[in-house]
């Protein structure tokens, strides 16, 4: 029977068991967060299923527990790094930091990482760059999964890639895809569940189409869009493998193999939006694109048009309340890890319904003295509601950053009328902000303010990627 557990408990378990394998605490928590975030986004193929794989590679020495990259060449805007067989998540996280810093200095940056490992979901990292004011593209290569077009032996990896950009009040828009009909992890997840895979996903070792995930794992994953998927995957191996100086083609070793040097390569390209456009204008143009797209008449059977990255955010909001469900085979693997490390398995998720906003703890409130508080005659101001999850261990730093942002908003922005921060009584890392502004122009002035940029940089460090949801609405009245 599947097991449903709270996301925070699952993260704590993954971090503790990873740390028990000699990984430094901060790196262990990062690895754990990437796995749990994938679960929350509705992608268990890149979630806890992979924890046993990563730990097995650390145990064998194929992956080093302490990630210690070396700079190969540094040309300012272009940086080449040797990962020295460290954790892919840790190396890519550092690549984002380097990439954003250099994009701010040069307008655009490229960070190449060689001799790395599988990093999980690419969107986890491109979101971080987008939240700091960049448009980011991240490419990686992978062990062979598909045959070249017309071939019958796998030589080309799924070689996934992601692009992310700030979407204004709609949050980050992000694409994260493999170049095959499906990510290989989804086939492994189907095997764990004991379920068939859809037709068109894979073929067996003889090239015969199959819906059996076990035969598909040993066989071929079919490219997306026929020959186009093969060509795209080939070229991303050029970027992530050949160009970076890492392994490529059939020499890349996947994370599900406990031994063997991975040799995975990554290429991260960051464009600082300020180097090409006014950030406020860019966000307004992004909002226009998103709203035009979402206003498209829906086809029969479609409830709503969604933009890239939106399904994951909605799923995360739901699963933070319902809990993450782990299938039996994955749970059994986690139980073996628990026994080996003496770390307790996560307890079942609480069935307590979500706490309504009136039962949350208020952290602080800022209000201008001339704010209207009566039902009648209140201007129809703009209300911004932000819900987010803070990275465990960063609560105090986060609160300091948000208080500084709120104080500056009130001292520098006459159009900012109200700023309220509350947190759940049951989860003191889940926060909701309520902000009220005179009009749309006041909202845009807030987003263009220098202290808002400082806040966004802090949020990139303290907020769980993918957890932030912004809602903009018109305030009709207020009782006080």
Short mmCIF file of C-alpha atoms in Angstrom, two decimals:
data_model
loop_
_atom_site.label_atom_id
_atom_site.label_comp_id
_atom_site.label_asym_id
_atom_site.label_seq_id
_atom_site.Cartn_x
_atom_site.Cartn_y
_atom_site.Cartn_z
CA UNK A 1 0.00 0.00 0.00
CA UNK A 2 1.43 3.46 -0.92
CA UNK A 3 2.63 5.67 1.94
CA UNK A 4 1.69 9.36 2.16
CA UNK A 5 4.03 11.60 4.16
CA UNK A 6 4.52 15.32 4.69
CA UNK A 7 6.96 17.09 2.37
CA UNK A 8 8.97 18.58 5.26
CA UNK A 9 9.34 15.15 6.91
CA UNK A 10 10.38 13.58 3.62
CA UNK A 11 12.96 16.32 3.10
CA UNK A 12 14.32 15.81 6.61
CA UNK A 13 14.67 12.07 6.03
CA UNK A 14 16.44 12.47 2.69
CA UNK A 15 18.79 15.09 4.10
CA UNK A 16 19.65 13.05 7.21
CA UNK A 17 20.34 9.83 5.30
CA UNK A 18 22.45 11.68 2.75
CA UNK A 19 24.42 13.38 5.52
CA UNK A 20 24.93 9.94 7.09
CA UNK A 21 26.82 9.03 3.90
CA UNK A 22 29.39 11.76 4.53
CA UNK A 23 27.79 14.56 2.53
CA UNK A 24 28.09 18.00 4.22
CA UNK A 25 24.86 19.19 5.82
CA UNK A 26 24.09 22.03 3.39
CA UNK A 27 24.79 19.84 0.36
CA UNK A 28 22.69 17.00 1.79
CA UNK A 29 19.77 19.36 2.31
CA UNK A 30 20.11 20.70 -1.24
CA UNK A 31 20.04 17.18 -2.69
CA UNK A 32 17.03 16.32 -0.54
CA UNK A 33 15.22 19.50 -1.56
CA UNK A 34 15.65 18.76 -5.26
CA UNK A 35 14.08 15.33 -4.75
CA UNK A 36 11.16 16.53 -2.64
CA UNK A 37 10.54 19.48 -4.96
CA UNK A 38 10.26 17.05 -7.87
CA UNK A 39 7.70 15.06 -5.87
CA UNK A 40 5.74 18.23 -5.10
CA UNK A 41 5.76 19.23 -8.75
CA UNK A 42 4.16 15.90 -9.61
CA UNK A 43 7.30 14.31 -11.06
CA UNK A 44 8.07 11.32 -8.78
CA UNK A 45 10.25 9.97 -11.61
CA UNK A 46 12.83 12.53 -10.42
CA UNK A 47 11.98 12.32 -6.74
CA UNK A 48 12.62 9.87 -3.91
CA UNK A 49 12.95 7.04 -6.43
CA UNK A 50 16.44 8.37 -7.08
CA UNK A 51 17.71 8.72 -3.50
CA UNK A 52 18.87 5.05 -3.31
CA UNK A 53 20.66 5.50 -6.63
CA UNK A 54 22.60 8.55 -5.47
CA UNK A 55 23.52 6.99 -2.13
CA UNK A 56 24.69 3.76 -3.79
CA UNK A 57 27.04 5.74 -6.00
CA UNK A 58 28.42 7.57 -2.96
CA UNK A 59 28.94 4.25 -1.17
CA UNK A 60 30.85 2.81 -4.13
CA UNK A 61 33.01 5.91 -4.50
CA UNK A 62 31.69 6.65 -8.00
CA UNK A 63 30.37 9.95 -6.62
CA UNK A 64 32.42 11.86 -4.06
CA UNK A 65 30.57 12.76 -0.86
CA UNK A 66 32.31 16.13 -0.54
CA UNK A 67 31.92 18.11 -3.75
CA UNK A 68 35.09 20.11 -4.46
CA UNK A 69 35.07 21.60 -7.98
CA UNK A 70 38.12 23.14 -9.63
CA UNK A 71 38.21 26.07 -12.04
CA UNK A 72 39.66 24.98 -15.40
CA UNK A 73 39.47 28.31 -17.23
CA UNK A 74 37.94 31.67 -16.30
CA UNK A 75 37.43 34.20 -19.06
CA UNK A 76 35.01 36.42 -17.19
CA UNK A 77 31.73 35.78 -18.96
CA UNK A 78 32.74 32.15 -19.67
CA UNK A 79 33.72 29.76 -16.89
CA UNK A 80 34.76 26.11 -17.22
CA UNK A 81 34.60 23.98 -14.07
CA UNK A 82 35.75 20.43 -13.35
CA UNK A 83 33.22 18.84 -11.00
CA UNK A 84 35.64 16.08 -10.00
CA UNK A 85 32.82 13.53 -9.69
CA UNK A 86 30.87 15.56 -7.16
CA UNK A 87 27.10 15.61 -6.70
CA UNK A 88 25.40 17.02 -9.79
CA UNK A 89 22.90 19.01 -7.72
CA UNK A 90 25.63 20.75 -5.74
CA UNK A 91 27.71 21.54 -8.81
CA UNK A 92 24.73 22.92 -10.74
CA UNK A 93 23.63 25.01 -7.77
CA UNK A 94 27.08 26.60 -7.70
CA UNK A 95 26.95 27.05 -11.47
CA UNK A 96 23.77 29.10 -11.04
CA UNK A 97 25.47 31.34 -8.48
CA UNK A 98 28.47 31.85 -10.77
CA UNK A 99 26.29 32.26 -13.85
CA UNK A 100 24.03 34.93 -12.37
CA UNK A 101 26.97 36.88 -10.91
CA UNK A 102 28.79 36.91 -14.25
CA UNK A 103 25.65 37.74 -16.24
CA UNK A 104 25.23 40.85 -14.08
CA UNK A 105 28.80 41.85 -14.85
CA UNK A 106 28.86 41.02 -18.57
CA UNK A 107 25.21 40.88 -19.63
CA UNK A 108 25.47 37.19 -20.52
CA UNK A 109 27.39 34.25 -19.08
CA UNK A 110 28.14 30.63 -19.86
CA UNK A 111 29.19 28.15 -17.18
CA UNK A 112 30.42 24.75 -18.38
CA UNK A 113 30.64 21.89 -15.87
CA UNK A 114 32.49 18.68 -16.72
CA UNK A 115 32.80 15.41 -14.78
CA UNK A 116 29.58 15.98 -12.87
CA UNK A 117 26.64 13.68 -12.13
CA UNK A 118 22.89 13.60 -12.64
CA UNK A 119 21.33 16.75 -11.16
CA UNK A 120 17.63 15.81 -11.03
CA UNK A 121 15.15 18.27 -12.53
CA UNK A 122 16.74 21.02 -14.64
CA UNK A 123 13.87 23.40 -13.83
CA UNK A 124 14.93 23.48 -10.17
CA UNK A 125 18.04 25.39 -11.23
CA UNK A 126 16.76 27.54 -14.11
CA UNK A 127 13.99 28.78 -11.79
CA UNK A 128 16.66 29.99 -9.36
CA UNK A 129 18.33 32.03 -12.09
CA UNK A 130 15.00 33.44 -13.31
CA UNK A 131 14.07 34.50 -9.78
CA UNK A 132 17.27 36.60 -9.79
CA UNK A 133 16.39 38.49 -12.96
CA UNK A 134 17.85 36.27 -15.68
CA UNK A 135 16.55 34.25 -18.58
CA UNK A 136 18.39 30.94 -18.22
CA UNK A 137 19.01 27.89 -20.38
CA UNK A 138 20.46 24.75 -18.83
CA UNK A 139 21.45 21.70 -20.86
CA UNK A 140 22.86 18.38 -19.71
CA UNK A 141 23.67 15.03 -21.26
CA UNK A 142 22.76 11.55 -20.09
CA UNK A 143 23.63 7.91 -20.59
CA UNK A 144 22.43 6.26 -23.82
CA UNK A 145 18.68 5.78 -24.02
CA UNK A 146 17.66 6.13 -27.68
CA UNK A 147 19.01 4.87 -30.96
CA UNK A 148 20.15 7.31 -33.64
CA UNK A 149 17.37 7.84 -36.20
CA UNK A 150 17.21 4.64 -38.23
CA UNK A 151 19.41 2.68 -35.78
CA UNK A 152 18.53 -0.19 -33.46
CA UNK A 153 21.09 0.24 -30.67
CA UNK A 154 20.99 3.00 -28.06
CA UNK A 155 23.82 5.50 -28.40
CA UNK A 156 22.17 8.86 -27.59
CA UNK A 157 21.00 10.12 -24.19
CA UNK A 158 17.72 11.82 -23.37
CA UNK A 159 19.87 14.96 -22.89
CA UNK A 160 17.26 17.17 -21.17
CA UNK A 161 17.20 20.95 -21.14
CA UNK A 162 15.30 23.75 -19.48
CA UNK A 163 14.58 27.43 -20.15
CA UNK A 164 13.13 29.72 -17.47
CA UNK A 165 12.17 33.40 -17.38
CA UNK A 166 10.44 35.75 -14.94
CA UNK A 167 6.75 36.08 -15.74
CA UNK A 168 5.83 39.15 -13.71
CA UNK A 169 2.82 38.66 -11.48
CA UNK A 170 2.37 35.17 -12.93
CA UNK A 171 5.63 33.94 -11.40
CA UNK A 172 8.31 32.06 -13.30
CA UNK A 173 7.56 30.39 -16.62
CA UNK A 174 9.75 27.36 -17.20
CA UNK A 175 10.15 24.53 -19.67
CA UNK A 176 11.98 21.32 -18.71
CA UNK A 177 11.96 18.45 -21.19
CA UNK A 178 13.88 15.42 -22.32
CA UNK A 179 14.27 14.91 -26.06
CA UNK A 180 12.72 11.47 -25.91
CA UNK A 181 9.00 10.69 -25.91
CA UNK A 182 9.31 10.56 -22.11
CA UNK A 183 11.98 10.97 -19.45
CA UNK A 184 13.63 7.65 -18.60
CA UNK A 185 12.73 8.14 -14.94
CA UNK A 186 9.04 7.90 -15.79
CA UNK A 187 9.63 4.40 -17.13
CA UNK A 188 11.46 3.45 -13.93
CA UNK A 189 8.57 4.91 -11.94
CA UNK A 190 6.05 2.84 -13.93
CA UNK A 191 8.15 -0.24 -13.19
CA UNK A 192 8.08 0.63 -9.47
CA UNK A 193 4.28 0.92 -9.60
CA UNK A 194 3.92 -2.26 -11.62
CA UNK A 195 1.99 -0.44 -14.35
CA UNK A 196 2.30 -0.57 -18.16
CA UNK A 197 3.63 2.43 -20.05
CA UNK A 198 1.72 4.10 -22.90
CA UNK A 199 2.30 3.04 -26.48
CA UNK A 200 4.85 5.17 -28.28
CA UNK A 201 7.17 5.59 -25.32
CA UNK A 202 9.64 2.77 -25.86
CA UNK A 203 10.79 -0.35 -27.67
CA UNK A 204 12.44 -3.50 -26.35
CA UNK A 205 16.05 -4.53 -27.00
CA UNK A 206 15.05 -5.87 -30.44
CA UNK A 207 13.43 -2.60 -31.45
CA UNK A 208 9.88 -3.89 -31.05
CA UNK A 209 7.47 -1.37 -29.48
CA UNK A 210 6.52 -2.33 -25.92
CA UNK A 211 4.29 -1.20 -23.06
CA UNK A 212 6.25 -3.30 -20.53
CA UNK A 213 8.44 -0.91 -18.49
CA UNK A 214 10.87 -3.70 -17.59
CA UNK A 215 11.54 -4.47 -21.25
CA UNK A 216 11.68 -0.76 -22.00
CA UNK A 217 14.41 -0.17 -19.41
CA UNK A 218 16.57 -2.73 -21.18
CA UNK A 219 15.54 -1.49 -24.61
CA UNK A 220 15.15 1.90 -26.28
CA UNK A 221 13.26 5.07 -25.43
CA UNK A 222 11.78 6.56 -28.58
CA UNK A 223 12.66 10.14 -29.56
CA UNK A 224 10.08 12.90 -29.36
CA UNK A 225 8.84 14.15 -32.74
CA UNK A 226 10.67 11.41 -34.62
CA UNK A 227 13.94 12.46 -36.26
CA UNK A 228 13.66 15.96 -34.75
CA UNK A 229 13.99 14.65 -31.20
CA UNK A 230 17.05 12.64 -32.20
CA UNK A 231 18.70 15.68 -33.83
CA UNK A 232 17.99 17.96 -30.87
CA UNK A 233 19.36 15.39 -28.42
CA UNK A 234 22.49 14.94 -30.53
CA UNK A 235 23.17 18.68 -30.57
CA UNK A 236 22.64 19.05 -26.83
CA UNK A 237 25.31 16.39 -26.34
CA UNK A 238 27.55 18.68 -28.39
CA UNK A 239 26.84 21.53 -25.96
CA UNK A 240 26.78 19.64 -22.65
CA UNK A 241 29.29 16.89 -23.42
CA UNK A 242 31.74 17.69 -26.21
CA UNK A 243 32.03 21.46 -25.68
CA UNK A 244 32.36 21.27 -21.90
CA UNK A 245 35.14 18.69 -22.08
CA UNK A 246 33.02 16.05 -20.37
CA UNK A 247 31.98 12.57 -21.47
CA UNK A 248 29.52 12.19 -24.34
CA UNK A 249 27.55 9.55 -26.23
CA UNK A 250 27.90 6.01 -24.92
CA UNK A 251 30.64 6.98 -22.43
CA UNK A 252 28.19 8.67 -20.03
CA UNK A 253 27.12 6.51 -17.06
CA UNK A 254 23.62 6.91 -15.61
CA UNK A 255 22.74 7.39 -11.91
CA UNK A 256 21.01 3.99 -11.69
CA UNK A 257 24.41 2.29 -12.09
CA UNK A 258 26.10 2.12 -8.65
CA UNK A 259 29.60 2.15 -10.12
CA UNK A 260 31.45 3.84 -12.94
CA UNK A 261 32.44 7.46 -13.46
CA UNK A 262 29.35 9.39 -14.51
CA UNK A 263 31.09 11.93 -16.72
CA UNK A 264 27.95 14.03 -17.11
CA UNK A 265 28.39 17.54 -18.46
CA UNK A 266 26.23 20.65 -18.05
CA UNK A 267 26.10 24.00 -19.83
CA UNK A 268 24.29 26.94 -18.19
CA UNK A 269 23.68 30.16 -20.12
CA UNK A 270 22.27 33.18 -18.23
CA UNK A 271 21.13 36.44 -19.82
CA UNK A 272 20.74 39.39 -17.44
CA UNK A 273 17.44 40.97 -18.46
CA UNK A 274 18.70 44.44 -17.49
CA UNK A 275 21.36 44.18 -20.20
CA UNK A 276 18.70 43.95 -22.91
CA UNK A 277 15.55 45.60 -21.54
CA UNK A 278 14.06 47.51 -18.65
CA UNK A 279 13.05 44.77 -16.16
CA UNK A 280 9.64 46.32 -15.49
CA UNK A 281 8.94 46.57 -19.22
CA UNK A 282 10.11 42.98 -19.71
CA UNK A 283 7.76 41.75 -17.00
CA UNK A 284 4.87 43.71 -18.51
CA UNK A 285 5.55 42.16 -21.91
CA UNK A 286 5.78 38.70 -20.34
CA UNK A 287 2.47 39.25 -18.58
CA UNK A 288 0.91 40.28 -21.89
CA UNK A 289 2.23 37.12 -23.59
CA UNK A 290 0.99 34.91 -20.76
CA UNK A 291 -2.43 36.53 -20.63
CA UNK A 292 -2.86 36.34 -24.41
CA UNK A 293 -1.90 32.67 -24.31
CA UNK A 294 -4.20 31.81 -21.41
CA UNK A 295 -7.14 33.63 -23.01
CA UNK A 296 -7.11 31.23 -25.96
CA UNK A 297 -10.50 29.51 -26.34
CA UNK A 298 -10.15 26.01 -24.90
CA UNK A 299 -10.71 22.93 -27.02
CA UNK A 300 -13.44 20.47 -25.98
CA UNK A 301 -12.34 18.54 -22.90
CA UNK A 302 -9.84 21.20 -21.81
CA UNK A 303 -10.78 23.15 -18.70
CA UNK A 304 -8.09 25.81 -18.90
CA UNK A 305 -5.04 26.86 -20.90
CA UNK A 306 -1.87 26.66 -18.80
CA UNK A 307 1.56 28.11 -19.51
CA UNK A 308 4.84 26.20 -18.98
CA UNK A 309 5.57 25.63 -15.30
CA UNK A 310 2.03 26.39 -14.15
CA UNK A 311 0.91 22.75 -13.67
CA UNK A 312 3.85 22.08 -11.33
CA UNK A 313 3.10 25.09 -9.12
CA UNK A 314 -0.54 24.10 -8.77
CA UNK A 315 0.37 20.51 -7.98
CA UNK A 316 2.85 21.67 -5.33
CA UNK A 317 0.22 23.80 -3.62
CA UNK A 318 -2.08 20.79 -3.38
CA UNK A 319 0.55 18.28 -2.25
CA UNK A 320 1.87 20.56 0.47
CA UNK A 321 -1.51 20.06 2.09
CA UNK A 322 -2.26 16.46 1.08
CA UNK A 323 1.26 15.08 1.46
CA UNK A 324 3.54 13.20 -0.94
CA UNK A 325 2.60 9.62 -1.83
CA UNK A 326 5.49 7.17 -2.16
CA UNK A 327 4.83 3.86 -3.96
CA UNK A 328 5.59 0.53 -2.28
CA UNK A 329 8.85 -0.32 -4.09
CA UNK A 330 10.32 3.11 -3.42
CA UNK A 331 9.19 2.98 0.21
CA UNK A 332 10.84 -0.42 0.64
CA UNK A 333 14.09 1.04 -0.71
CA UNK A 334 13.79 3.98 1.71
CA UNK A 335 13.18 1.53 4.56
CA UNK A 336 16.45 -0.24 3.74
CA UNK A 337 18.24 3.12 3.80
CA UNK A 338 16.60 3.91 7.15
CA UNK A 339 17.88 0.64 8.61
CA UNK A 340 21.39 1.19 7.27
CA UNK A 341 21.66 4.76 8.55
CA UNK A 342 19.58 4.51 11.77
CA UNK A 343 17.39 7.37 10.52
CA UNK A 344 13.67 6.97 11.19
CA UNK A 345 11.31 6.80 8.23
CA UNK A 346 8.99 9.81 7.85
CA UNK A 347 5.70 9.49 9.78
CA UNK A 348 2.36 9.39 7.95
CA UNK A 349 1.07 12.77 6.78
CA UNK A 350 -1.34 14.54 9.10
CA UNK A 351 -4.96 14.39 8.07
CA UNK A 352 -5.67 17.72 9.78
CA UNK A 353 -7.33 20.11 7.30
CA UNK A 354 -5.34 23.20 6.26
CA UNK A 355 -5.43 26.04 8.78
CA UNK A 356 -7.55 28.98 7.58
CA UNK A 357 -5.86 32.33 7.30
CA UNK A 358 -7.57 33.72 10.41
CA UNK A 359 -5.83 31.06 12.53
CA UNK A 360 -2.37 31.89 11.33
CA UNK A 361 0.20 33.76 13.37
CA UNK A 362 0.82 37.34 12.28
CA UNK A 363 4.54 38.09 12.10
CA UNK A 364 4.32 41.82 11.47
CA UNK A 365 2.14 44.45 9.79
CA UNK A 366 2.99 47.78 8.19
CA UNK A 367 0.18 50.27 7.49
CA UNK A 368 0.29 53.86 6.34
CA UNK A 369 -1.60 56.11 8.77
CA UNK A 370 -3.92 57.34 6.05
CA UNK A 371 -5.03 53.86 4.95
CA UNK A 372 -8.81 53.63 4.52
CA UNK A 373 -10.42 51.12 6.90
CA UNK A 374 -14.16 51.59 6.35
CA UNK A 375 -16.45 49.63 4.08
CA UNK A 376 -17.80 52.64 2.21
CA UNK A 377 -15.74 54.94 0.09
CA UNK A 378 -12.62 52.76 0.01
CA UNK A 379 -10.67 53.15 -3.25
CA UNK A 380 -10.52 49.89 -5.17
CA UNK A 381 -6.85 49.28 -4.56
CA UNK A 382 -4.68 46.45 -5.87
CA UNK A 383 -4.05 43.56 -3.48
CA UNK A 384 -1.10 41.22 -3.94
CA UNK A 385 -1.09 37.88 -2.11
CA UNK A 386 2.11 35.81 -2.05
CA UNK A 387 2.30 32.26 -0.67
CA UNK A 388 5.67 30.55 -0.29
CA UNK A 389 7.69 27.99 1.63
CA UNK A 390 10.97 28.93 3.32
CA UNK A 391 13.97 26.60 3.17
CA UNK A 392 14.38 24.85 6.54
CA UNK A 393 17.01 26.57 8.67
CA UNK A 394 16.61 29.90 6.85
CA UNK A 395 13.52 31.24 8.64
CA UNK A 396 15.28 33.96 10.68
CA UNK A 397 17.31 35.21 7.71
CA UNK A 398 14.17 35.20 5.58
CA UNK A 399 12.21 37.23 8.13
CA UNK A 400 15.00 39.79 8.37
CA UNK A 401 15.02 40.18 4.59
CA UNK A 402 11.25 40.56 4.29
CA UNK A 403 11.10 43.07 7.16
CA UNK A 404 13.78 45.18 5.49
CA UNK A 405 11.86 45.02 2.20
CA UNK A 406 8.60 46.05 3.88
CA UNK A 407 10.22 48.93 5.77
CA UNK A 408 11.81 50.30 2.59
CA UNK A 409 8.53 49.94 0.72
CA UNK A 410 6.83 52.17 3.25
CA UNK A 411 9.60 54.74 3.44
CA UNK A 412 10.18 55.00 -0.33
CA UNK A 413 6.83 54.17 -1.97
CA UNK A 414 3.83 56.38 -1.18
CA UNK A 415 1.60 54.01 -3.19
CA UNK A 416 2.28 51.09 -0.81
CA UNK A 417 -0.57 51.08 1.76
CA UNK A 418 -0.42 47.81 3.67
CA UNK A 419 2.02 44.94 4.21
CA UNK A 420 1.11 41.94 6.34
CA UNK A 421 3.06 38.69 6.86
CA UNK A 422 1.55 35.58 8.49
CA UNK A 423 2.66 31.98 8.91
CA UNK A 424 0.80 28.74 9.48
CA UNK A 425 0.53 27.56 13.07
CA UNK A 426 1.16 24.02 11.85
CA UNK A 427 4.12 24.90 9.61
CA UNK A 428 6.28 27.84 10.64
CA UNK A 429 8.11 27.75 7.29
CA UNK A 430 4.94 28.43 5.24
CA UNK A 431 4.32 32.18 4.84
CA UNK A 432 1.64 34.29 3.23
CA UNK A 433 2.08 38.01 2.47
CA UNK A 434 -0.76 40.47 1.95
CA UNK A 435 0.24 43.71 0.26
CA UNK A 436 -2.05 46.55 -0.83
CA UNK A 437 -1.18 49.29 -3.34
CA UNK A 438 -3.01 52.35 -4.66
CA UNK A 439 -3.13 51.09 -8.25
CA UNK A 440 -1.28 49.10 -10.92
CA UNK A 441 1.29 51.88 -11.29
CA UNK A 442 2.15 51.60 -7.59
CA UNK A 443 2.67 47.84 -8.01
CA UNK A 444 5.02 48.43 -10.93
CA UNK A 445 6.89 51.11 -8.94
CA UNK A 446 7.36 48.59 -6.15
CA UNK A 447 8.77 45.98 -8.53
CA UNK A 448 11.15 48.52 -10.05
CA UNK A 449 12.46 49.73 -6.67
CA UNK A 450 16.11 48.90 -5.80
CA UNK A 451 15.14 47.26 -2.51
CA UNK A 452 12.80 44.89 -4.38
CA UNK A 453 15.79 43.65 -6.37
CA UNK A 454 17.59 43.02 -3.06
CA UNK A 455 14.56 41.13 -1.81
CA UNK A 456 14.44 38.94 -4.93
CA UNK A 457 18.09 38.03 -4.45
CA UNK A 458 17.36 37.05 -0.85
CA UNK A 459 14.29 35.07 -1.91
CA UNK A 460 16.41 33.07 -4.32
CA UNK A 461 18.44 31.86 -1.32
CA UNK A 462 15.71 31.42 1.28
CA UNK A 463 12.57 30.36 -0.62
CA UNK A 464 11.98 26.77 -1.73
CA UNK A 465 12.16 26.83 -5.54
CA UNK A 466 8.77 26.45 -7.16
CA UNK A 467 6.84 27.12 -3.93
CA UNK A 468 6.03 30.79 -4.52
CA UNK A 469 2.58 31.62 -5.89
CA UNK A 470 1.58 35.25 -6.58
CA UNK A 471 -2.03 36.39 -6.94
CA UNK A 472 -2.94 39.92 -8.02
CA UNK A 473 -6.52 41.10 -7.41
CA UNK A 474 -8.56 44.26 -6.95
CA UNK A 475 -9.46 45.04 -3.36
CA UNK A 476 -13.16 45.92 -3.00
CA UNK A 477 -13.41 46.81 0.70
CA UNK A 478 -11.67 46.33 4.04
CA UNK A 479 -12.89 46.13 7.65
CA UNK A 480 -10.48 47.04 10.44
#
